[in-house]
mmCIF file of C-alpha atoms and ligand atoms in Angstrom:
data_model
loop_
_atom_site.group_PDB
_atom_site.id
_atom_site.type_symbol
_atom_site.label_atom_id
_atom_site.label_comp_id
_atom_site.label_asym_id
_atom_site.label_seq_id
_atom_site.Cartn_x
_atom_site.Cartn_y
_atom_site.Cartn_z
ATOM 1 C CA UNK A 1 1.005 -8.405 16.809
ATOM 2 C CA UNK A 2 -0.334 -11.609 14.826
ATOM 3 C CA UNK A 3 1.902 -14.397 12.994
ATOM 4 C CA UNK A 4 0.575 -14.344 9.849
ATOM 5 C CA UNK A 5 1.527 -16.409 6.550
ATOM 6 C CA UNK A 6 1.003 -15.367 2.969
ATOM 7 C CA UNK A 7 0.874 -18.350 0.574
ATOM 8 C CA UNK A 8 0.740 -17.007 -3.098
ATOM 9 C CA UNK A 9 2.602 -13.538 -3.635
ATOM 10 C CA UNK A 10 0.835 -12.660 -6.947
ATOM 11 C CA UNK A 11 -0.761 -9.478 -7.116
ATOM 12 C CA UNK A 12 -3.488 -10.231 -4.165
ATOM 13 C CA UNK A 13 -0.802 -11.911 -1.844
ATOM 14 C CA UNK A 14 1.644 -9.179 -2.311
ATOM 15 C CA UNK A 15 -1.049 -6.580 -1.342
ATOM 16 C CA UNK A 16 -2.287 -8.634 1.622
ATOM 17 C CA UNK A 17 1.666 -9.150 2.690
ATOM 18 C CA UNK A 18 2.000 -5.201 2.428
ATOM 19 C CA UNK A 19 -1.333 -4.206 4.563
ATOM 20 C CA UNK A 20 -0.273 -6.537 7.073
ATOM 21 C CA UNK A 21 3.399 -5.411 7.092
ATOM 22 C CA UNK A 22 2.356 -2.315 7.387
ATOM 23 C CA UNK A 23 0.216 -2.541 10.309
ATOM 24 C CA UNK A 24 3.190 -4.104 12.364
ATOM 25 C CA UNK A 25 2.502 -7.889 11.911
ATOM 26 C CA UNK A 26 5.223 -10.959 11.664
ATOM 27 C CA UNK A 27 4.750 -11.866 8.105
ATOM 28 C CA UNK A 28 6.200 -14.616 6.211
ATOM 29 C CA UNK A 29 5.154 -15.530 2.860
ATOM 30 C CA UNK A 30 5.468 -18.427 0.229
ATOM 31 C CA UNK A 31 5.452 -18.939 -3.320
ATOM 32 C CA UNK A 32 6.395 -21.182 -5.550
ATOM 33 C CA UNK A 33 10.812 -21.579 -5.339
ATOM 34 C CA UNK A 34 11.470 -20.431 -9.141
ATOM 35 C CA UNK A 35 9.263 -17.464 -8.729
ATOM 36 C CA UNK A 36 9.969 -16.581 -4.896
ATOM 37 C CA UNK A 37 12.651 -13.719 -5.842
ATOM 38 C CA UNK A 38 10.713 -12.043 -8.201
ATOM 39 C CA UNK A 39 7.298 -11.920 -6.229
ATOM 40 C CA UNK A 40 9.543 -10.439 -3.065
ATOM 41 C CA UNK A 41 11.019 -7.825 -5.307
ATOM 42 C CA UNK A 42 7.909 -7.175 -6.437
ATOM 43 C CA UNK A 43 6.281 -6.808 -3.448
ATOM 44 C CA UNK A 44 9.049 -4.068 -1.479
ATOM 45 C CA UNK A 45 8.308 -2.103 -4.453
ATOM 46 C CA UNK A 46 4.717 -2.206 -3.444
ATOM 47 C CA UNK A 47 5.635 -1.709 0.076
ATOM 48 C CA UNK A 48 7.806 1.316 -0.679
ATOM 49 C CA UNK A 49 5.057 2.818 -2.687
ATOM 50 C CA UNK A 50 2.472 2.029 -0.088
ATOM 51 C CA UNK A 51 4.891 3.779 3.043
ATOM 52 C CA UNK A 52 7.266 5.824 1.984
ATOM 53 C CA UNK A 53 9.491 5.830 4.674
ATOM 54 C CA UNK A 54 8.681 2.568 6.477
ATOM 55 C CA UNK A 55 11.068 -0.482 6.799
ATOM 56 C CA UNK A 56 9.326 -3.885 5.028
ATOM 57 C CA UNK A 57 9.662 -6.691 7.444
ATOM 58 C CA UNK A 58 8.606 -9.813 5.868
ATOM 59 C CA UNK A 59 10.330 -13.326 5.701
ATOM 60 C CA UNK A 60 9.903 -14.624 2.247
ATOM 61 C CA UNK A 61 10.496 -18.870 2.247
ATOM 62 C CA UNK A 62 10.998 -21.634 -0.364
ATOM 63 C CA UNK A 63 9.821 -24.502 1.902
ATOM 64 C CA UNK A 64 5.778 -24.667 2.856
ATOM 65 C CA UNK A 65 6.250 -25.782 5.807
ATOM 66 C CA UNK A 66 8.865 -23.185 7.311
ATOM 67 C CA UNK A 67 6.659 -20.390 5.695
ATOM 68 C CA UNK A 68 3.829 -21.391 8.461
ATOM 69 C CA UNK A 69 5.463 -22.413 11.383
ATOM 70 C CA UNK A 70 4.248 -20.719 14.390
ATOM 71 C CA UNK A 71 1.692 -18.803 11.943
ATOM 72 C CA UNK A 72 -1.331 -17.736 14.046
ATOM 73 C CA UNK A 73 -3.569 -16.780 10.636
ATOM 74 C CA UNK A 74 -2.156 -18.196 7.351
ATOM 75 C CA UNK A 75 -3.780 -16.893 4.097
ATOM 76 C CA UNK A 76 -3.802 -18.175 0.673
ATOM 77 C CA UNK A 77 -3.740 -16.460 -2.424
ATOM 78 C CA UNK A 78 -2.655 -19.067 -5.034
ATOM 79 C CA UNK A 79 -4.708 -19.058 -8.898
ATOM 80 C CA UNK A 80 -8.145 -19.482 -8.456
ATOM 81 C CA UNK A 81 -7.987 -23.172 -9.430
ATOM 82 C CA UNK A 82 -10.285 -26.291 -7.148
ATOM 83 C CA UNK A 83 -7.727 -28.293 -7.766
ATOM 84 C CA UNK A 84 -4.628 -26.109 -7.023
ATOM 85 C CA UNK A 85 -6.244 -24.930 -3.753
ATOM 86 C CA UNK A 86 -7.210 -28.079 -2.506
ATOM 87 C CA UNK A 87 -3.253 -29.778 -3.362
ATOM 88 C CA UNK A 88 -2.157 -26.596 -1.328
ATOM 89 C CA UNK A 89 -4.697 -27.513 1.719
ATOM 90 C CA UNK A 90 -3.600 -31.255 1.613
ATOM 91 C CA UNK A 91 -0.241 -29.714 1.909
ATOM 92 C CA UNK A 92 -1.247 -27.577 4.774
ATOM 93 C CA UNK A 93 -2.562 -29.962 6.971
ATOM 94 C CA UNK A 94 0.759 -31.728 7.463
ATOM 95 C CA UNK A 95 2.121 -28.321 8.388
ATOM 96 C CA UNK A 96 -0.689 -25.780 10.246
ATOM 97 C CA UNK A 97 -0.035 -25.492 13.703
ATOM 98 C CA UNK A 98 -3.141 -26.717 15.351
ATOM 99 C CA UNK A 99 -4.910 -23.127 16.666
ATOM 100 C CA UNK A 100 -3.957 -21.782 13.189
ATOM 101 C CA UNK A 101 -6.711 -19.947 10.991
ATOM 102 C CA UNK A 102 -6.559 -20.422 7.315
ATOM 103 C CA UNK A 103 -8.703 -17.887 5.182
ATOM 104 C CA UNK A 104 -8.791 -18.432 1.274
ATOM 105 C CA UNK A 105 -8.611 -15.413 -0.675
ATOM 106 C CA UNK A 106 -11.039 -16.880 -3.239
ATOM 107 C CA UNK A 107 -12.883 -14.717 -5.840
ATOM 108 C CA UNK A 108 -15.688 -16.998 -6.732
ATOM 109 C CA UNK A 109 -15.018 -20.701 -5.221
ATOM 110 C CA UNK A 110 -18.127 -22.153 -3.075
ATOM 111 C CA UNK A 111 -16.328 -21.911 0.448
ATOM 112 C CA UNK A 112 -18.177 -25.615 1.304
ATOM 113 C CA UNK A 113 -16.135 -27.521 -2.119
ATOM 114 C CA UNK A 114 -13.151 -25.282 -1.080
ATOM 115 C CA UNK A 115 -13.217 -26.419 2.378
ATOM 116 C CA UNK A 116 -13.085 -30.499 1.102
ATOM 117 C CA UNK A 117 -9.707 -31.703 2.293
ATOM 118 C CA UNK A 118 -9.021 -29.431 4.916
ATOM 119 C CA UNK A 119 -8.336 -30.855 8.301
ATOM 120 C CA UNK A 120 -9.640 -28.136 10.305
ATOM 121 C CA UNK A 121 -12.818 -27.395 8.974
ATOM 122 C CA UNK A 122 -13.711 -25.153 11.661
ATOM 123 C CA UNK A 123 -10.981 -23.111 11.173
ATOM 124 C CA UNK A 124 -11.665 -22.300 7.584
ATOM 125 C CA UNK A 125 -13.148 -19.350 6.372
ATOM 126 C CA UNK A 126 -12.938 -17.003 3.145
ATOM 127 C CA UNK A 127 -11.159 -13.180 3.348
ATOM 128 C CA UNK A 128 -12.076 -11.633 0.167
ATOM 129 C CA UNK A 129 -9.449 -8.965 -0.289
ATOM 130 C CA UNK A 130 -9.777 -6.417 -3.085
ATOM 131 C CA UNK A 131 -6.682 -5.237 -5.567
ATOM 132 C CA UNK A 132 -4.787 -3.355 -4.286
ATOM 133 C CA UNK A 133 -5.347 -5.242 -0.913
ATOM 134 C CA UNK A 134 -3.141 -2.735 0.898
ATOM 135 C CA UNK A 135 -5.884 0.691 -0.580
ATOM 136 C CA UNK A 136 -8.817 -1.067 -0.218
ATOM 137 C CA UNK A 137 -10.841 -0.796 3.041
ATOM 138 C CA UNK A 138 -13.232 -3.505 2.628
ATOM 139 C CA UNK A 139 -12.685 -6.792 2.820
ATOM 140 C CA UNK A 140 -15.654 -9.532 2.317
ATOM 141 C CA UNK A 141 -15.555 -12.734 5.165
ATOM 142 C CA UNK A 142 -17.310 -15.822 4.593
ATOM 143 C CA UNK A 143 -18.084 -18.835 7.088
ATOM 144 C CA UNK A 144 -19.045 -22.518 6.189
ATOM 145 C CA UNK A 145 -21.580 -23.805 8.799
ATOM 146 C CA UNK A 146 -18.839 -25.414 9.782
ATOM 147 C CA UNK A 147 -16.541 -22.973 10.605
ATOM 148 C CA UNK A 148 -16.239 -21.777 14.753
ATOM 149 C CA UNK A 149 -17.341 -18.417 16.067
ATOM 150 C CA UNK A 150 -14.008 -17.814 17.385
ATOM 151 C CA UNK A 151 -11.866 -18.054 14.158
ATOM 152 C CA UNK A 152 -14.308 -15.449 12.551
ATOM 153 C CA UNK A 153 -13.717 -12.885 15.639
ATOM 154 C CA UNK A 154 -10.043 -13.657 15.060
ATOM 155 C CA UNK A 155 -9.607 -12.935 11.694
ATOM 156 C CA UNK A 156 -11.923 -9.753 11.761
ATOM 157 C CA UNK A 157 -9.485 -8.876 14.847
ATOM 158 C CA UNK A 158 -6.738 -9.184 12.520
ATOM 159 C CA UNK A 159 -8.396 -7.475 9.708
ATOM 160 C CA UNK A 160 -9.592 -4.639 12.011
ATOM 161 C CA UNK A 161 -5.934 -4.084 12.983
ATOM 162 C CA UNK A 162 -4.246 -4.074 9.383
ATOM 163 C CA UNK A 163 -7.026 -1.046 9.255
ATOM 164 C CA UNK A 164 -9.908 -3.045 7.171
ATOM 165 C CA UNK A 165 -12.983 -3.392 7.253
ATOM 166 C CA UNK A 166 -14.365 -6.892 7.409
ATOM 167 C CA UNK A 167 -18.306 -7.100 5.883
ATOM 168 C CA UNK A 168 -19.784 -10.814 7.133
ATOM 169 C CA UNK A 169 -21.514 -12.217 4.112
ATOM 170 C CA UNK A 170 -23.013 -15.577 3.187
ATOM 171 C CA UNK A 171 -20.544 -18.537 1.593
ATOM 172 C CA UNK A 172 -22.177 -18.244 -1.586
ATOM 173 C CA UNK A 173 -20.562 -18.213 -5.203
ATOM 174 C CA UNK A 174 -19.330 -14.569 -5.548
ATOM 175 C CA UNK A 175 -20.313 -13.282 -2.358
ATOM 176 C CA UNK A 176 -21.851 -9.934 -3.306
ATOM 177 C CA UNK A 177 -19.194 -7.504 -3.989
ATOM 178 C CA UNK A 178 -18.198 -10.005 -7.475
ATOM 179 C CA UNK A 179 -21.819 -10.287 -8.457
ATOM 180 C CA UNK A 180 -22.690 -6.867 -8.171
ATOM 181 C CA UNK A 181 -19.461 -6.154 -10.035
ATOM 182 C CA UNK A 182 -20.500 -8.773 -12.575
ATOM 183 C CA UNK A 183 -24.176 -7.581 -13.026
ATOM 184 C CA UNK A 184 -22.514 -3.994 -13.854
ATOM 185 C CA UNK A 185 -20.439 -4.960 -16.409
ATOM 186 C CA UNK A 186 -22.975 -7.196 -18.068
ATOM 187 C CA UNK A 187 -25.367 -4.222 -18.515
ATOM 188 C CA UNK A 188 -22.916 -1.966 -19.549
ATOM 189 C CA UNK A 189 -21.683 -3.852 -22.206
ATOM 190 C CA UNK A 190 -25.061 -4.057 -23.269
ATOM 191 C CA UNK A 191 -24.893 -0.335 -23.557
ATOM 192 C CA UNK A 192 -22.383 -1.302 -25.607
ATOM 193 C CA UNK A 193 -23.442 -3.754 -27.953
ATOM 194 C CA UNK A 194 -27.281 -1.696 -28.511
ATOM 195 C CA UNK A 195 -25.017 1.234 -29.078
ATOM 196 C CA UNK A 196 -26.091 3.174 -26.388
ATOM 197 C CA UNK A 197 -22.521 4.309 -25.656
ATOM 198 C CA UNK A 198 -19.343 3.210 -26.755
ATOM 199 C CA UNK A 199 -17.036 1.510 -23.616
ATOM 200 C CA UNK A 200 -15.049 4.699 -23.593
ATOM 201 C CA UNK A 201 -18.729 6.414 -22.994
ATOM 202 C CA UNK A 202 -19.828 4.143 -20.484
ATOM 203 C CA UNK A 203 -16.895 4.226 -18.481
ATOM 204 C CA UNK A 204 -17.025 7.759 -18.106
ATOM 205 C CA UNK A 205 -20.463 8.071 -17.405
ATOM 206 C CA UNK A 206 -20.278 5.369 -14.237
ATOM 207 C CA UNK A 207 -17.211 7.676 -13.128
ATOM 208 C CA UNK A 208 -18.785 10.653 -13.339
ATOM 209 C CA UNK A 209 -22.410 9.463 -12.054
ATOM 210 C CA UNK A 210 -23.544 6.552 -10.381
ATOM 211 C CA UNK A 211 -19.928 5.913 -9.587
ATOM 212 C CA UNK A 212 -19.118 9.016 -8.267
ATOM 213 C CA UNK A 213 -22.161 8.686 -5.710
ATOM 214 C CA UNK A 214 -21.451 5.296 -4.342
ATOM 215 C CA UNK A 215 -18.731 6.368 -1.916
ATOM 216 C CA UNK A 216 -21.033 7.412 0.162
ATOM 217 C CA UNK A 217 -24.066 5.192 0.650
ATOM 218 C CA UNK A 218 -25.002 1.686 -1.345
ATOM 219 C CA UNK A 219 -27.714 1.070 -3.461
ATOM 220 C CA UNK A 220 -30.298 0.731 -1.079
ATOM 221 C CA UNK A 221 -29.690 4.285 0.577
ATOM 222 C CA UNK A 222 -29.454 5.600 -2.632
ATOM 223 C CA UNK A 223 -32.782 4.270 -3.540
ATOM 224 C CA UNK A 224 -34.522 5.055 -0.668
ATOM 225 C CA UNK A 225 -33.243 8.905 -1.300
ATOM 226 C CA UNK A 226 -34.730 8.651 -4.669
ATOM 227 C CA UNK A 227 -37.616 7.404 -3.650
ATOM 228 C CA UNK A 228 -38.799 3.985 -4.550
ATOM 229 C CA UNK A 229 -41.989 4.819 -6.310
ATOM 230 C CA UNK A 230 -39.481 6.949 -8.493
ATOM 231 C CA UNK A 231 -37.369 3.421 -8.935
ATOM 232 C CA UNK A 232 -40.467 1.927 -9.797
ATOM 233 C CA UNK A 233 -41.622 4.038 -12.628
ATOM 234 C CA UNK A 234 -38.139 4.047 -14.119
ATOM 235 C CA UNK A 235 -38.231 0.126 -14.112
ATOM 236 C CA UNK A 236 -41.854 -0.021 -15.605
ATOM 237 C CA UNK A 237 -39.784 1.592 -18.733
ATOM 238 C CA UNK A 238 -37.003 -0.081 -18.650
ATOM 239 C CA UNK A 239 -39.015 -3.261 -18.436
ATOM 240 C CA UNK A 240 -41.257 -2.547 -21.797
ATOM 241 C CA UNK A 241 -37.962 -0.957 -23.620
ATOM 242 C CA UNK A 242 -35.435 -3.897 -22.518
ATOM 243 C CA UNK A 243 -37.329 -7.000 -21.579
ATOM 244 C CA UNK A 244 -38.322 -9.051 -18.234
ATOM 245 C CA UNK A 245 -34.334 -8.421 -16.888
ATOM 246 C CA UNK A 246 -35.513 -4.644 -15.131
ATOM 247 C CA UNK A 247 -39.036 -6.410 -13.686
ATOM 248 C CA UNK A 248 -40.284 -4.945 -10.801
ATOM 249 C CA UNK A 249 -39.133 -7.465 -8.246
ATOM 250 C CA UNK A 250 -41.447 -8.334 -5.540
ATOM 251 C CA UNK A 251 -39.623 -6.724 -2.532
ATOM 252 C CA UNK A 252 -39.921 -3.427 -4.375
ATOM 253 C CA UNK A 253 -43.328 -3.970 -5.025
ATOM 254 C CA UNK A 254 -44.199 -4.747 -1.230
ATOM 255 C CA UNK A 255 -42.773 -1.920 0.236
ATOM 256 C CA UNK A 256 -44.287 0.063 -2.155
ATOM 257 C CA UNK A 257 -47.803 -1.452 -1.097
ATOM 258 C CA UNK A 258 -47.320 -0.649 2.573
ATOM 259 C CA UNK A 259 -46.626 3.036 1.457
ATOM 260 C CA UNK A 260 -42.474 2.894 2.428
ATOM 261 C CA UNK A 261 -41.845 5.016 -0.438
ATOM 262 C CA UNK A 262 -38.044 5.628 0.868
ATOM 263 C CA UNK A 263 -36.322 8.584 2.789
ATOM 264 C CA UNK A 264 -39.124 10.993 1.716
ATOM 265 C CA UNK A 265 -42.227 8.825 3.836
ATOM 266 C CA UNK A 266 -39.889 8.336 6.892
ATOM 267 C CA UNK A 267 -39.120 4.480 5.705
ATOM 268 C CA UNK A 268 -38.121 2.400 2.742
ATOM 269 C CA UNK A 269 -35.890 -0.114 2.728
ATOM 270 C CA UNK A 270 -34.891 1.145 6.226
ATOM 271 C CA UNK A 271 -36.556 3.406 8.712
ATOM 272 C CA UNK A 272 -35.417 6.937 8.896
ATOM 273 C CA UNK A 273 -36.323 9.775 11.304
ATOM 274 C CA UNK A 274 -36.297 13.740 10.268
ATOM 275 C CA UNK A 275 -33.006 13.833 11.577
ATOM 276 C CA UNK A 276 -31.367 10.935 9.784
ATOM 277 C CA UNK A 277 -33.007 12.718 6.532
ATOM 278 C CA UNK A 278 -30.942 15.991 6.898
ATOM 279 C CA UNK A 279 -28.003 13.887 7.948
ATOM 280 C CA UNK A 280 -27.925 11.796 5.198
ATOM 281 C CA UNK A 281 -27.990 14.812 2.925
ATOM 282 C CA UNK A 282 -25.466 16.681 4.754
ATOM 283 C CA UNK A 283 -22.713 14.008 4.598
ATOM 284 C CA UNK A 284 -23.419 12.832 1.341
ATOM 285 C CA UNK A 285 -23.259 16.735 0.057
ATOM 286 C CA UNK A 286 -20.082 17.400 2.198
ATOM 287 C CA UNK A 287 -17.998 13.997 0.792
ATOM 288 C CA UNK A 288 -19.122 14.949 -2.481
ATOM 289 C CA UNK A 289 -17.686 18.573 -2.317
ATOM 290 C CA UNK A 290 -14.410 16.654 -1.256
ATOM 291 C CA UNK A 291 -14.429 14.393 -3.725
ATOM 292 C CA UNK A 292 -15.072 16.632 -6.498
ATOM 293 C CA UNK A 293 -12.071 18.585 -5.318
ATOM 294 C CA UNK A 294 -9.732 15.456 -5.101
ATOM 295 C CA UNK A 295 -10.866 14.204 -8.384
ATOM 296 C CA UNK A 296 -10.770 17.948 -10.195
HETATM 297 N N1 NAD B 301 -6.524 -10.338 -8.985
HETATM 298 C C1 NAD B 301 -7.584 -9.837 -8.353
HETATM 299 O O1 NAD B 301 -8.038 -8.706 -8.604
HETATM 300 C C2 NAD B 301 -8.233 -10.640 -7.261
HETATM 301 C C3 NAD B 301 -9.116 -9.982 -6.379
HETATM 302 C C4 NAD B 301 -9.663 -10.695 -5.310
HETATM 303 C C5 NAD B 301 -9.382 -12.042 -5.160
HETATM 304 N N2 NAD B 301 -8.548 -12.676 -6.049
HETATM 305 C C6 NAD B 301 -8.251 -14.085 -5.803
HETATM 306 O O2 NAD B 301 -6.965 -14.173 -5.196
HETATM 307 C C7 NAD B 301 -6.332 -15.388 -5.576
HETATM 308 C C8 NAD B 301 -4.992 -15.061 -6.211
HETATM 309 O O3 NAD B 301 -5.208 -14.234 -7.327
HETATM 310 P P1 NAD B 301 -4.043 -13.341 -7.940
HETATM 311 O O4 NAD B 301 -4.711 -12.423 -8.891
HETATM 312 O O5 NAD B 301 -3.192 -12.792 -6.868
HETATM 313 O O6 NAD B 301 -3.233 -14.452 -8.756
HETATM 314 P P2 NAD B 301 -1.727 -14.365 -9.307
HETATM 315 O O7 NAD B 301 -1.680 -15.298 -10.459
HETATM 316 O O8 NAD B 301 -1.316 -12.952 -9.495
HETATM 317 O O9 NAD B 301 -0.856 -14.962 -8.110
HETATM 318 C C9 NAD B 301 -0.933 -16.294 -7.715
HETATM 319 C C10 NAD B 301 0.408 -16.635 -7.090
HETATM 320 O O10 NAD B 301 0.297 -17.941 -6.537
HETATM 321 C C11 NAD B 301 1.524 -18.628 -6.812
HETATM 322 N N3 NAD B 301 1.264 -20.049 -6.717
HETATM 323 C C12 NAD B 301 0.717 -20.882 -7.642
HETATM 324 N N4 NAD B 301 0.612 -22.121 -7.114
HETATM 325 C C13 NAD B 301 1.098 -22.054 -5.846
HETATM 326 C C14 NAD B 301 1.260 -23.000 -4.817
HETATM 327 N N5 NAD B 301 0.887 -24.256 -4.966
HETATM 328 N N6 NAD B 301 1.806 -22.599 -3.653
HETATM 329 C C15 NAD B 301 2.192 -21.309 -3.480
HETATM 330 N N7 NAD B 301 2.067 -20.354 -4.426
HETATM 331 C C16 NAD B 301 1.515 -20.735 -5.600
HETATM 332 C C17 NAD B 301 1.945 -18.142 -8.178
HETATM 333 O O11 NAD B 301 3.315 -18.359 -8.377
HETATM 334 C C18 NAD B 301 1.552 -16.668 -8.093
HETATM 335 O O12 NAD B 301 2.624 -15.867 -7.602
HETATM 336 C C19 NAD B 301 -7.310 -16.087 -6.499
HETATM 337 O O13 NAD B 301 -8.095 -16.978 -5.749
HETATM 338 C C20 NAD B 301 -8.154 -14.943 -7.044
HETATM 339 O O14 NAD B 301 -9.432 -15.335 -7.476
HETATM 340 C C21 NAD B 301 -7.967 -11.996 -7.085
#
């Protein structure tokens, strides 16, 4: 059982409060005074919906520096503002006790600016929860150079044990989960504006297709199933139809050259045996009939 402090109870902080509630932790959380009720009403609804049965145990404070006390991993989830976050930090450092672990729940903030005025650099570190924190499995962690090996094994401890799953990627602007999201919506407004589709089109199309597949492997599996020389031709179109955005980038390119054509030539982006082939297949066939089902 882990101390743990929410700061911010908006609609990331109350999901983060609930998936750690839920998993048995001490929680106490903070917001701003005038707005403290409302975002602890809000958040036993949440907590109600998310359980069913289960009693919310949270302590919900006025004062900064009560809401932390004795807080062994203290997360913030305040408006993705620089200057906000970094008032909040100064803040903090009068108050953390000194083992503590403070993880920003920032979207899109470079971790190294983010980290300026706090005292314990290497005890600072991103957890990039999803909405609705308490549904969603994955949960991106950054690290600043600066940050220690041990604070990252105890936060992915702690994420491991609300049930998460914590994906290690680099401090950059976005991490990947935002630009991928990003890159998505760009090109499907696109579809948009060319009139492809209209949005109600395009959104049911990702549901229903590429959407519906992702569940099950990323885009790299899924490429390497297709078959990159297959990827390849469809970007040579793509390219002459739509300009130098769908270029055939030079990793594809190389692989392609050493003959790594994907699943089908034993080895694309990653190696795969005769066995892994029929695997692949076989789980991605079976979660599909399931999801089908769920989603009928
Ligand atoms: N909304 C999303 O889908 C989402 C997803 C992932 C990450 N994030 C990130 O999570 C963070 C919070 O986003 P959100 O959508 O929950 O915002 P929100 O506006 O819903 O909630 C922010 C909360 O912080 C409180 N607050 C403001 N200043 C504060 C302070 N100084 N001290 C304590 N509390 C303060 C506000 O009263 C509010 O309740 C942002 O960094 C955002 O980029 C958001």
């Amino acid at each position: 059982m882990t101390a743990v402090s929410v700061i911010g109870l908006g609609t990331m902080g109350q999901g983060i409060a609930v998936a750690a509630a839920a998993a048995g932790h001490v929680v106490a959380v903070f917001d701003q005074p005038e707005r403290l009720e409302g975002c602890v009403r809000a958040l036993s609804d949440r907590f109600a919906r998310y359980t069913a049965n289960g009693e919310l145990k949270i302590t919900a404070y006025g004062v900064l520096g009560d809401a932390v006390r004795g807080a062994e991993i203290v997360i913030e989830a305040v408006p993705e503002d620089l200057g906000v976050k970094h008032e909040l930090f100064k803040d903090l450092n009068a108050h953390l006790d000194p083992a503590a672990v403070l993880a920003t729940n920032t979207s899109s903030l470079p971790l190294d600016q983010l980290a300026g005025p706090v005292a314990a650099p290497e005890r600072f570190l991103a957890a990039h929860f999803f909405n609705p924190a308490e549904l969603i499995p994955g949960v991106e962690v950054a690290a600043t150079p600066r940050t220690a090996q041990e604070s990252i094994d105890r936060l992915t401890t702690f994420l491991h044990s609300c049930g998460k799953e914590p994906i290690l990627v680099a401090p950059r602007a976005g991490f990947v989960a935002n630009r991928l999201q990003l890159a998505l919506f760009l090109e499907a407004l696109a579809c948009v504006e060319d009139g492809t589709a209209t949005a109600e089109e395009v959104d049911a199309v990702i549901r229903r297709t590429v959407g519906f597949r992702l569940p099950a492997y990323g885009p790299f599996t899924i490429a390497d199933m297709a078959g990159l020389d297959v990827y390849h031709a469809i970007l040579g179109v793509l390219q002459t139809e739509y300009g130098p955005r769908f270029a055939v980038p030079e990793r594809l390119q190389e692989l392609i050259d050493a003959g790594r054509l994907g699943v089908k030539a034993g080895a694309g982006f990653r190696e795969y045996s005769r066995s892994d082939a029929a695997d692949l297949v076989g789980r991605r066939d079976a979660l599909y009939r399931r999801l089908a089902e769920a989603l009928a």
